[in-house]
Short mmCIF file of N, CA and C in Angstrom, two decimals:
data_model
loop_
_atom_site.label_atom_id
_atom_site.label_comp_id
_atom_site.label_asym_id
_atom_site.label_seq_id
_atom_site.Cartn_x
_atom_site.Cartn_y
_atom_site.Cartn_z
N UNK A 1 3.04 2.77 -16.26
CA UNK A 1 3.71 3.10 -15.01
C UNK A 1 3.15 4.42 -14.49
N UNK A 2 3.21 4.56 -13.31
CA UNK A 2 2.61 5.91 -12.44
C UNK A 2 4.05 6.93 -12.06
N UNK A 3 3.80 7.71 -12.79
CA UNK A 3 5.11 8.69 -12.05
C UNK A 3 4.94 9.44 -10.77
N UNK A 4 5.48 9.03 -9.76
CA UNK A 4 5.02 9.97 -8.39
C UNK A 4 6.19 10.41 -7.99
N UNK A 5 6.61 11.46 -7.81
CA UNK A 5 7.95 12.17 -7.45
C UNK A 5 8.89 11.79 -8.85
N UNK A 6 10.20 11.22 -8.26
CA UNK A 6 11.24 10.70 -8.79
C UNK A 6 11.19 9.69 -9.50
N UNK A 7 10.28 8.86 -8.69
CA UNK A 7 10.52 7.06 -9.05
C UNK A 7 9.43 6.65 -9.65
N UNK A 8 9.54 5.66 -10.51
CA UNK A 8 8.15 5.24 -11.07
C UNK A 8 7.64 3.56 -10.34
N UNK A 9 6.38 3.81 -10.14
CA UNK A 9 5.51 3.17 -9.71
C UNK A 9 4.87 2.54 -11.01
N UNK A 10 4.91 1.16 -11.17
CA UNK A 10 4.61 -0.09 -12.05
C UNK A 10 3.53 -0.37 -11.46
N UNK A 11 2.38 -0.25 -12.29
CA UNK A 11 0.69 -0.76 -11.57
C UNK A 11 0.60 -2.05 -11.57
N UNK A 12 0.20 -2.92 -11.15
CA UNK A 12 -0.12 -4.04 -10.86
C UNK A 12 -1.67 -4.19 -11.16
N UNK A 13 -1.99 -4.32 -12.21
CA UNK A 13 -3.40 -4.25 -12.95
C UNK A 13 -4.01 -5.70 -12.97
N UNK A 14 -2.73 -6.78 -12.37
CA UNK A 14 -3.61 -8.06 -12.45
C UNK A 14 -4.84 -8.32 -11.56
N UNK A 15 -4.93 -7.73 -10.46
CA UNK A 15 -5.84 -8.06 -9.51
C UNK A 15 -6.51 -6.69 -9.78
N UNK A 16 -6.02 -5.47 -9.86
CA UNK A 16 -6.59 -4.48 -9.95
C UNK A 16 -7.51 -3.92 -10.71
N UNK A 17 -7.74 -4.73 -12.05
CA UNK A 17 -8.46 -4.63 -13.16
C UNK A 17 -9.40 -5.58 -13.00
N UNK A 18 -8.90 -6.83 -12.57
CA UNK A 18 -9.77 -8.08 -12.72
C UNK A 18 -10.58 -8.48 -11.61
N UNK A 19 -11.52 -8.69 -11.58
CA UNK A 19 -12.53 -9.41 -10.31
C UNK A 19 -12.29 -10.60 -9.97
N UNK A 20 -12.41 -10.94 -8.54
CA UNK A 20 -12.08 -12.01 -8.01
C UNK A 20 -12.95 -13.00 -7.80
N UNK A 21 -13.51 -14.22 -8.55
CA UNK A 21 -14.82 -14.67 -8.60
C UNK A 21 -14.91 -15.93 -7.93
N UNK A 22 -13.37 -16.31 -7.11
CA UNK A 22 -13.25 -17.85 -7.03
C UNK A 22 -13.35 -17.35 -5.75
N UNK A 23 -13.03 -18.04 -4.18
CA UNK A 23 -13.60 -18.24 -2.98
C UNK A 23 -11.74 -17.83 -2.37
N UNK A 24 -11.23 -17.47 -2.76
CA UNK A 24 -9.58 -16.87 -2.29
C UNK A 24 -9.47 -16.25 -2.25
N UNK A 25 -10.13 -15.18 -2.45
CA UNK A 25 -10.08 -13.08 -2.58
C UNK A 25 -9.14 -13.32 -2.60
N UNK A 26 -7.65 -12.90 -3.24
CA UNK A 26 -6.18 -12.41 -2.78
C UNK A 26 -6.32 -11.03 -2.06
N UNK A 27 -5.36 -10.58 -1.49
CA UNK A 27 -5.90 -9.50 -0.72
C UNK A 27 -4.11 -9.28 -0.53
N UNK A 28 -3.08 -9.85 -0.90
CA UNK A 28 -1.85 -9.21 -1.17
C UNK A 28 -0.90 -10.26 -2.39
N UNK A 29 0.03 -9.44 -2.64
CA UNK A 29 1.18 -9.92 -3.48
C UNK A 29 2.22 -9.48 -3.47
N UNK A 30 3.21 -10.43 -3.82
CA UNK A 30 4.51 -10.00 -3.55
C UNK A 30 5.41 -10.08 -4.12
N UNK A 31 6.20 -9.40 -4.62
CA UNK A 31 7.22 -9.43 -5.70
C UNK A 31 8.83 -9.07 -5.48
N UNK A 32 10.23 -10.27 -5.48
CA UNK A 32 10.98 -9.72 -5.26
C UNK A 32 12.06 -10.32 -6.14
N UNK A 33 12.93 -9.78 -6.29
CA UNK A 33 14.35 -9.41 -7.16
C UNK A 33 15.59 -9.21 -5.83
N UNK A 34 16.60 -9.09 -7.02
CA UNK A 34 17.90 -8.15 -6.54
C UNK A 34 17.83 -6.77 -6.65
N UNK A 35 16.29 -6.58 -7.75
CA UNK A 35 16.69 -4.83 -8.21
C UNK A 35 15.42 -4.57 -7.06
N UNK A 36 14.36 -5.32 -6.72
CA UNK A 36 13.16 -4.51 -5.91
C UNK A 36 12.68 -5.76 -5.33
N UNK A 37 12.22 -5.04 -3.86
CA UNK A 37 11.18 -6.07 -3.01
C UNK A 37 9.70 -5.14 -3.13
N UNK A 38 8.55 -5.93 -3.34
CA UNK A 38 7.27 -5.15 -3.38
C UNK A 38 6.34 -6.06 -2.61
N UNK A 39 5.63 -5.71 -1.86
CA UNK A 39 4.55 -5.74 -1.21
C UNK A 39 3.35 -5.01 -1.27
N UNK A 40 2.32 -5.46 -2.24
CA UNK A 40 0.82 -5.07 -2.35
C UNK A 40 0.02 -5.54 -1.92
N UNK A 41 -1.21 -5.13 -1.33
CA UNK A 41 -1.95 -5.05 0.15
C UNK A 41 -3.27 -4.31 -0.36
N UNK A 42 -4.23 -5.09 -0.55
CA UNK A 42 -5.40 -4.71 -1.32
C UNK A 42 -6.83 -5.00 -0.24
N UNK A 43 -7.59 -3.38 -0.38
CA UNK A 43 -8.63 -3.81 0.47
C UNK A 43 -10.13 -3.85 -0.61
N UNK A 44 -10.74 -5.20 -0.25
CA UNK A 44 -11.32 -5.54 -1.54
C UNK A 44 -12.94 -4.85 -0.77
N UNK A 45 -13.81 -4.58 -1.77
CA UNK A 45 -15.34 -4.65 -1.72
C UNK A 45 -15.71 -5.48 -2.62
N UNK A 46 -16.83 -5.38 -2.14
CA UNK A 46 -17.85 -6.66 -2.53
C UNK A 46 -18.32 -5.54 -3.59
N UNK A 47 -18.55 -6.07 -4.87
CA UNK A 47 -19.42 -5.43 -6.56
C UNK A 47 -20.34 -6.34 -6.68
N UNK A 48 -21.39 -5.63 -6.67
CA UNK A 48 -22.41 -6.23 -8.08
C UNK A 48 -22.76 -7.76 -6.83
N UNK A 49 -22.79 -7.78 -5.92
CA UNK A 49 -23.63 -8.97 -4.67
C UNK A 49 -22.60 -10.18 -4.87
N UNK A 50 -21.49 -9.96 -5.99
CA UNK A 50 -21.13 -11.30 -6.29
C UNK A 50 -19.61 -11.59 -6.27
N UNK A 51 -18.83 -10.39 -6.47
CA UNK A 51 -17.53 -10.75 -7.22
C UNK A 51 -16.80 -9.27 -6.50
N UNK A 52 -15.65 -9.46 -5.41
CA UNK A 52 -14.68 -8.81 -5.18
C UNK A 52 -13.76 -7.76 -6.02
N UNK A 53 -13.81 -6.70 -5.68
CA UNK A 53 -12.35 -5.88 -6.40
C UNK A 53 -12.11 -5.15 -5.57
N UNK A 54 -10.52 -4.59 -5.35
CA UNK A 54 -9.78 -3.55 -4.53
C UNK A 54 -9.99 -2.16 -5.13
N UNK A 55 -10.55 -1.42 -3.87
CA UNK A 55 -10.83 0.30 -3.93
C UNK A 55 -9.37 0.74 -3.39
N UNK A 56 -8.80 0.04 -2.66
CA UNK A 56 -7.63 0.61 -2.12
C UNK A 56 -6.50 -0.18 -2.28
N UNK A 57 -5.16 0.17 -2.92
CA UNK A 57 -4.44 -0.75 -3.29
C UNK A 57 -2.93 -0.09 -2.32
N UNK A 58 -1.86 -0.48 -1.45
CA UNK A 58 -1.19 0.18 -0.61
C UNK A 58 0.23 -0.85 -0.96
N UNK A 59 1.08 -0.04 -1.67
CA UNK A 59 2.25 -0.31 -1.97
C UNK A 59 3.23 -0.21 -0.82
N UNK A 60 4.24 -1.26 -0.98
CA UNK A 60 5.53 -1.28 -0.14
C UNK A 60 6.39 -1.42 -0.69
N UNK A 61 7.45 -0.44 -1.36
CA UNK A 61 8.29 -0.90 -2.53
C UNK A 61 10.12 -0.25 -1.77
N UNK A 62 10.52 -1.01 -2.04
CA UNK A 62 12.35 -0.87 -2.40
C UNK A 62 12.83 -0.78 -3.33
N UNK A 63 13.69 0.07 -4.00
CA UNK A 63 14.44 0.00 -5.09
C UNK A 63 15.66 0.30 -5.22
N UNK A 64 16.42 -1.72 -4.87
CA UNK A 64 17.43 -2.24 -4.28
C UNK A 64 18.99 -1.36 -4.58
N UNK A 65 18.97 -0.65 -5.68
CA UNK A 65 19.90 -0.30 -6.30
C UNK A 65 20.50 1.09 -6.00
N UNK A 66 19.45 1.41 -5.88
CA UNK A 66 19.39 3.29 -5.21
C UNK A 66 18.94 3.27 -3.99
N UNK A 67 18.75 2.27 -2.91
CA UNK A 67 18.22 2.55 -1.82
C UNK A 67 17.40 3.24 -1.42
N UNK A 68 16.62 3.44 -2.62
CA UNK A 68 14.80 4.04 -2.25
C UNK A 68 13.72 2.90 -1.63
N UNK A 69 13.25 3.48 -0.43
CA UNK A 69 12.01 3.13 -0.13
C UNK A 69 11.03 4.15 0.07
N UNK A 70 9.53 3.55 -0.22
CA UNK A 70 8.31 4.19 0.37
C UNK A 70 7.29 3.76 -0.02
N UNK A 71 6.48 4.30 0.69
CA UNK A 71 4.74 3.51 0.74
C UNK A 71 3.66 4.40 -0.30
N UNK A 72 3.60 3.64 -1.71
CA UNK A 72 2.72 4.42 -2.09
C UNK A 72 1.03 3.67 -2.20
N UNK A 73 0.19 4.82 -2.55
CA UNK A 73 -1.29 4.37 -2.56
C UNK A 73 -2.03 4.56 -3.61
N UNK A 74 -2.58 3.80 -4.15
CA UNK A 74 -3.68 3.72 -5.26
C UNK A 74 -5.02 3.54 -5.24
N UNK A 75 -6.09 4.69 -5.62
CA UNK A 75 -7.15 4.52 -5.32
C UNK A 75 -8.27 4.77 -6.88
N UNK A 76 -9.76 4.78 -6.86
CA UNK A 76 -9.98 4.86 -7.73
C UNK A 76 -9.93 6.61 -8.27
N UNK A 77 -10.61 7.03 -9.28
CA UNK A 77 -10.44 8.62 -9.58
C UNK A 77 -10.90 9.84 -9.01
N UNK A 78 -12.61 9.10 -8.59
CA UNK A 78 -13.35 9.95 -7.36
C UNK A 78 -12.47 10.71 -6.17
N UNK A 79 -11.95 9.79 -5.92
CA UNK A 79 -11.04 10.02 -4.76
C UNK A 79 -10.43 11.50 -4.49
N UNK A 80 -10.94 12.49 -3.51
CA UNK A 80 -10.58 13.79 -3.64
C UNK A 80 -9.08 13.81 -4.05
N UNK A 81 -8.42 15.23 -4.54
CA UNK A 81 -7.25 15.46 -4.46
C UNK A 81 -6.39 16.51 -3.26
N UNK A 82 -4.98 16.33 -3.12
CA UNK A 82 -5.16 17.25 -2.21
C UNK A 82 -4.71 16.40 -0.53
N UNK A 83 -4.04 17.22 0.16
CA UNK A 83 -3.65 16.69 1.50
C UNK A 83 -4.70 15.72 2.48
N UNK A 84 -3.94 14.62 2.86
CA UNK A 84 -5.14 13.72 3.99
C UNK A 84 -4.41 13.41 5.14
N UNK A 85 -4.69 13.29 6.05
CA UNK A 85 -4.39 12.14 7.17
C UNK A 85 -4.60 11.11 7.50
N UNK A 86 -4.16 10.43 7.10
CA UNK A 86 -4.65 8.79 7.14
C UNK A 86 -4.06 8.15 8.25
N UNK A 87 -4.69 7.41 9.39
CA UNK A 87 -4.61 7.12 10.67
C UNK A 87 -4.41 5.36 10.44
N UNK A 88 -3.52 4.82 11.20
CA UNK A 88 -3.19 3.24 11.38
C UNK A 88 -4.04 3.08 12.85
N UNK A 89 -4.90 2.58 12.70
CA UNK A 89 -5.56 1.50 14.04
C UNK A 89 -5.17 -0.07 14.39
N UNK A 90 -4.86 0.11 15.45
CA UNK A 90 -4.76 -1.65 15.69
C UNK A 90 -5.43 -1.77 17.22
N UNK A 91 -6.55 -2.38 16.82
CA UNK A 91 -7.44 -2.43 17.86
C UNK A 91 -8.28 -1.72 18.17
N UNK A 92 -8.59 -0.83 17.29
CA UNK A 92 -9.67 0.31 17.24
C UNK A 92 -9.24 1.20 18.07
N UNK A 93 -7.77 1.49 18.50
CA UNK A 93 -7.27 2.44 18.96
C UNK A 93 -6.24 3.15 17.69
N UNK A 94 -6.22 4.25 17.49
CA UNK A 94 -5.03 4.81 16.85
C UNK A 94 -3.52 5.12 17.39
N UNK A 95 -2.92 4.38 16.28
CA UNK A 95 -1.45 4.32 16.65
C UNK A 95 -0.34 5.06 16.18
N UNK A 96 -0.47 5.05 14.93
CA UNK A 96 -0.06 6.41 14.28
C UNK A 96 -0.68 7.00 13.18
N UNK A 97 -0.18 8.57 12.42
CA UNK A 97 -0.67 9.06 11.34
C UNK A 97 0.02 9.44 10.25
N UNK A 98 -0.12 9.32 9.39
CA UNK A 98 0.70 9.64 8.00
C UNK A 98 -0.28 11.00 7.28
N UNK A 99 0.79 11.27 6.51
CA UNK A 99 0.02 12.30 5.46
C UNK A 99 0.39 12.02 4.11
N UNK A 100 -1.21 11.69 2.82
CA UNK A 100 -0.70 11.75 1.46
C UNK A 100 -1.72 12.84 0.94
N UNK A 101 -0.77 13.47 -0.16
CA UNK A 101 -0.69 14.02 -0.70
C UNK A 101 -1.58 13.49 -2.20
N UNK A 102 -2.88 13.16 -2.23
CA UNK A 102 -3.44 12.46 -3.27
C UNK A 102 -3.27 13.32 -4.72
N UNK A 103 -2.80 12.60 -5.74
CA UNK A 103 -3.08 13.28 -7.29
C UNK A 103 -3.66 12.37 -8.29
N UNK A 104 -4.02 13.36 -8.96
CA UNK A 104 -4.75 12.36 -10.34
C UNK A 104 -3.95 11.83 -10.91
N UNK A 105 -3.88 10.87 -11.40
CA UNK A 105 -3.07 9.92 -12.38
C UNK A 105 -4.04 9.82 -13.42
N UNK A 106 -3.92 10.42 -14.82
CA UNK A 106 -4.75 9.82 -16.05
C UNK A 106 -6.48 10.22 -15.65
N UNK A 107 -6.92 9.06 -16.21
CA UNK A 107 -8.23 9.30 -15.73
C UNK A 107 -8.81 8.15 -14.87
N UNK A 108 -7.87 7.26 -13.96
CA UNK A 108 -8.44 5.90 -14.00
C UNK A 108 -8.40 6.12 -12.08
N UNK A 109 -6.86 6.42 -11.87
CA UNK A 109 -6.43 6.32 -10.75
C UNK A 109 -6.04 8.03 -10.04
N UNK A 110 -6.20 7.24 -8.61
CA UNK A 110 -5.60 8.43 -7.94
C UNK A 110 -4.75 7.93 -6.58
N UNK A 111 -3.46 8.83 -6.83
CA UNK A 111 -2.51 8.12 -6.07
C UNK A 111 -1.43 9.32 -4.72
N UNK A 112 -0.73 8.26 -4.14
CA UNK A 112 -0.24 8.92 -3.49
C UNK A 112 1.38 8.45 -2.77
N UNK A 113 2.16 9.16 -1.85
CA UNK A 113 2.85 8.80 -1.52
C UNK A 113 2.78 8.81 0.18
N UNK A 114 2.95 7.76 0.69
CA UNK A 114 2.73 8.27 2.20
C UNK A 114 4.25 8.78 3.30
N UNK A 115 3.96 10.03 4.04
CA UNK A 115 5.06 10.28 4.67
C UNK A 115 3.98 10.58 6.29
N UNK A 116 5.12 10.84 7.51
CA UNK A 116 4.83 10.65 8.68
C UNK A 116 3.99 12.08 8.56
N UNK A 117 2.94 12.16 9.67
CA UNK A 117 2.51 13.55 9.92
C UNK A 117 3.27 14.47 10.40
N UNK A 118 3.24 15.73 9.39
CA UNK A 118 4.28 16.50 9.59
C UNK A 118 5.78 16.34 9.17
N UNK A 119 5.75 15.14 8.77
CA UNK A 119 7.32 15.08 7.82
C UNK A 119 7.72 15.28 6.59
N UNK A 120 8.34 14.92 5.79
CA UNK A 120 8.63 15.18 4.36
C UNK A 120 9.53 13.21 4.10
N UNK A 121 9.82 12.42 4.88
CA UNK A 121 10.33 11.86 4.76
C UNK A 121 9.45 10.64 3.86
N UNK A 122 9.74 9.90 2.83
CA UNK A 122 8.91 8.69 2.70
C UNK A 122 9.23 7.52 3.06
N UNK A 123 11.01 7.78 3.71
CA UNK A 123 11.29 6.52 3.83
C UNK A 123 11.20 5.90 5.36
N UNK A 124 11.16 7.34 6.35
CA UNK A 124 10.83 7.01 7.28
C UNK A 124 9.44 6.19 7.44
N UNK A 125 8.51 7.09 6.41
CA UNK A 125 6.65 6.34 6.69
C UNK A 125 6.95 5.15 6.49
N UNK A 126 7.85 4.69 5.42
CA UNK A 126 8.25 3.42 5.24
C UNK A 126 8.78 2.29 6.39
N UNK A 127 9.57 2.99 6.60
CA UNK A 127 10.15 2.18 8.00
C UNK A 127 9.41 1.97 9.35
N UNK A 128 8.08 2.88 9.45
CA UNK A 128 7.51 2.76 10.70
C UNK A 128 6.05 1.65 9.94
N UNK A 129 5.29 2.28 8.94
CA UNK A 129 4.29 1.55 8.56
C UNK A 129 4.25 0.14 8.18
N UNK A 130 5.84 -0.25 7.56
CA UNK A 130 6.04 -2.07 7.41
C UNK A 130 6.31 -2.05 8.77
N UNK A 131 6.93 -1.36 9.78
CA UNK A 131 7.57 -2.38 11.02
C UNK A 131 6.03 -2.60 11.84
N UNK A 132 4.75 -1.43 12.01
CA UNK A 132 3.68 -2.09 12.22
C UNK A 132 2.99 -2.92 11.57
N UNK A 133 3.29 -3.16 10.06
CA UNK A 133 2.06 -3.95 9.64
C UNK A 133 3.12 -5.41 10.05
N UNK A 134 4.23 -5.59 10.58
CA UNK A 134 5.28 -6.76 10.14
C UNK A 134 4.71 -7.27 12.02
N UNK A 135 4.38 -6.27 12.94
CA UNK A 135 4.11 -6.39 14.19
C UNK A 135 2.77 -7.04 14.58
N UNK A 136 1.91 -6.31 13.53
CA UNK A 136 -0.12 -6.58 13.60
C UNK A 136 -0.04 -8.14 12.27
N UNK A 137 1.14 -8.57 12.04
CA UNK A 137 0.84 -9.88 11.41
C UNK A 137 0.42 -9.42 10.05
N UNK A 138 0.57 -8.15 9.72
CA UNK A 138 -0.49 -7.89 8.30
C UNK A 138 -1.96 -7.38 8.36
N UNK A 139 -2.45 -7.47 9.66
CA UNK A 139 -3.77 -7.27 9.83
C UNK A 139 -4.25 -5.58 10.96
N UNK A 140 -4.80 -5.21 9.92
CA UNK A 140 -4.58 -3.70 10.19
C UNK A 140 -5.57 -2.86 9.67
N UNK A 141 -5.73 -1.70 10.29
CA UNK A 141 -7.15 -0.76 9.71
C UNK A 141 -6.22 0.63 9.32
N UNK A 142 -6.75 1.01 8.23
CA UNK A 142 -6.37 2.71 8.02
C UNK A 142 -7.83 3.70 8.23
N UNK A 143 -7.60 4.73 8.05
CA UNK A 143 -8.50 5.36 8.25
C UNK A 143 -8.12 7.09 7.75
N UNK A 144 -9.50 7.21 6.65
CA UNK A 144 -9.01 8.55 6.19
C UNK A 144 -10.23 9.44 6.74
N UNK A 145 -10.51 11.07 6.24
CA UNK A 145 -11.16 11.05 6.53
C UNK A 145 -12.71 10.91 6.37
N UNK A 146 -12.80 10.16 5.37
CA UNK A 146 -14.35 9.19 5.48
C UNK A 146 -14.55 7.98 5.63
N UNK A 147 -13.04 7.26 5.54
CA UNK A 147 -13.62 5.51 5.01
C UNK A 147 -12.63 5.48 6.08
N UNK A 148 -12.98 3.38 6.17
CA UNK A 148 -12.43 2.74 7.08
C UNK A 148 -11.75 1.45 5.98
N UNK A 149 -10.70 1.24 6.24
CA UNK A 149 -9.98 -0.07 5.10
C UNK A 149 -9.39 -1.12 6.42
N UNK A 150 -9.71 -2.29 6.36
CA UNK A 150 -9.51 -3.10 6.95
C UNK A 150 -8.67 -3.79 6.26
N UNK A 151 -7.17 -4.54 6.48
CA UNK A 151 -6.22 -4.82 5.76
C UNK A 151 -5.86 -6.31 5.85
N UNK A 152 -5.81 -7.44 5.54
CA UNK A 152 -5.67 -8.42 5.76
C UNK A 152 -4.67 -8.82 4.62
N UNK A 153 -3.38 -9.13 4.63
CA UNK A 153 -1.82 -9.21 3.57
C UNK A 153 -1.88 -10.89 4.06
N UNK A 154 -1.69 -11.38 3.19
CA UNK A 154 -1.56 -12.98 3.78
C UNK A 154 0.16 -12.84 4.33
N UNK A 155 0.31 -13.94 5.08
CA UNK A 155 1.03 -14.06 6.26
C UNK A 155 2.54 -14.41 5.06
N UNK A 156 2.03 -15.47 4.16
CA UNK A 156 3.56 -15.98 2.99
C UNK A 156 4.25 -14.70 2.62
N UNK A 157 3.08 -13.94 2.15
CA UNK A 157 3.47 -12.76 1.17
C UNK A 157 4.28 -11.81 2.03
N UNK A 158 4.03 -11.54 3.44
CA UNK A 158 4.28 -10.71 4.45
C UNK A 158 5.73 -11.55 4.83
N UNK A 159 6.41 -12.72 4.86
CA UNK A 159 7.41 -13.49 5.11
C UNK A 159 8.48 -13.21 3.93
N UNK A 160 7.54 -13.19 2.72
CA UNK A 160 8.64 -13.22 1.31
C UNK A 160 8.85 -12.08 1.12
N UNK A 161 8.29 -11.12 1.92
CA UNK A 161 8.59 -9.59 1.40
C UNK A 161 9.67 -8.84 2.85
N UNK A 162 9.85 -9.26 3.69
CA UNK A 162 11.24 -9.35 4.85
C UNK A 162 12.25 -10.14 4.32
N UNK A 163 12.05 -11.28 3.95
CA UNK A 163 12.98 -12.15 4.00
C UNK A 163 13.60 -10.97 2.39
N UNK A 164 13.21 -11.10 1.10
CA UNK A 164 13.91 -9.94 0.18
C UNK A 164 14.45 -8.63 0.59
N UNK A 165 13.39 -8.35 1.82
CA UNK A 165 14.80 -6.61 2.51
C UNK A 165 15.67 -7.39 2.85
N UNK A 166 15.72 -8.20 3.74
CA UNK A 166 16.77 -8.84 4.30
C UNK A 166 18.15 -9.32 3.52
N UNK A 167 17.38 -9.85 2.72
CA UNK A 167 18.41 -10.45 1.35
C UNK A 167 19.14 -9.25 0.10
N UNK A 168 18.08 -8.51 -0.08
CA UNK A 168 18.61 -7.67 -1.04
C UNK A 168 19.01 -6.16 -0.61
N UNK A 169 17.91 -5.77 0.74
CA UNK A 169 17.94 -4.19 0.63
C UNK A 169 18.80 -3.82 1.91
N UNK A 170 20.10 -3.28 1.81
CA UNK A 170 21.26 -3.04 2.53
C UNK A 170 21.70 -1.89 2.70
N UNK A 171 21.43 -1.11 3.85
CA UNK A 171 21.74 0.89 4.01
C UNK A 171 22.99 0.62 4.46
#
């Protein structure tokens, strides 16, 4: 598990460890309960001319019981540490910006929590970043400042992960 603030973050190492060699890239998953709704959202590269894996892995988690939400991020270790701005495009225009706060995790990962620019809130980033990705269908660009992640969440996973706020997560 990843400790980031308060709450712990459970890695999802099935896709994240493993290469994708069959013709389905997954590119999200979704996981829900009474105790948590999760939504993972993976932007894959192409390795080695042949076989897919995610550099960027972008959590959507609830935790039904305590009424925590927020958006966290997983990247590989390279990954500077230290404040970013990471920009949502839809349409190659920018729509809004968040700020994470990247740290090392171990030696494998580097992670983060995303809040609005200039806020402290995570649950707000939460509430604005699912209500655009729930608006753009799942299909969406971030942007830090060197890379570009193009986001494609399949449409089921993006259905089963509303329909569980809906069902389980109640302010």
């Amino acid at each position: 598990m990843l400790s980031i603030g308060l709450i712990l973050l459970p890695v999802c190492s099935v896709q994240a460890k493993t290469a994708v060699n069959d013709h389905r890239h997954p590119t999200s998953k979704v996981s829900s309960s009474e105790k948590q709704c999760r939504l993972d959202i993976y932007h894959l590269v192409k390795k080695d001319g042949r076989s897919f894996r995610p550099n960027l892995q972008i959590a959507f988690i609830t935790d039904n019981l305590y009424r925590q939400r927020y958006v966290a991020m997983k990247t590989g270790i390279s990954h500077p540490t230290g404040f970013e701005n990471i920009s949502y495009y839809r349409s190659g225009q920018p729509i809004e910006v968040f700020t994470a706060n990247w740290r090392n995790n171990g030696t494998k990962h580097t992670v983060s929590r995303l809040v609005m620019l200039g806020g402290t809130s995570d649950k707000q980033a939460f509430d604005v970043l699912s209500g655009l990705m729930k608006t753009d269908q799942g299909h969406f660009e971030l942007r830090d400042n060197a890379n570009r992640y193009r986001l494609n969440a399949n449409r089921n996973d993006i259905s089963a992960f509303f329909t569980c706020l809906n069902d389980y997560y109640h302010e």
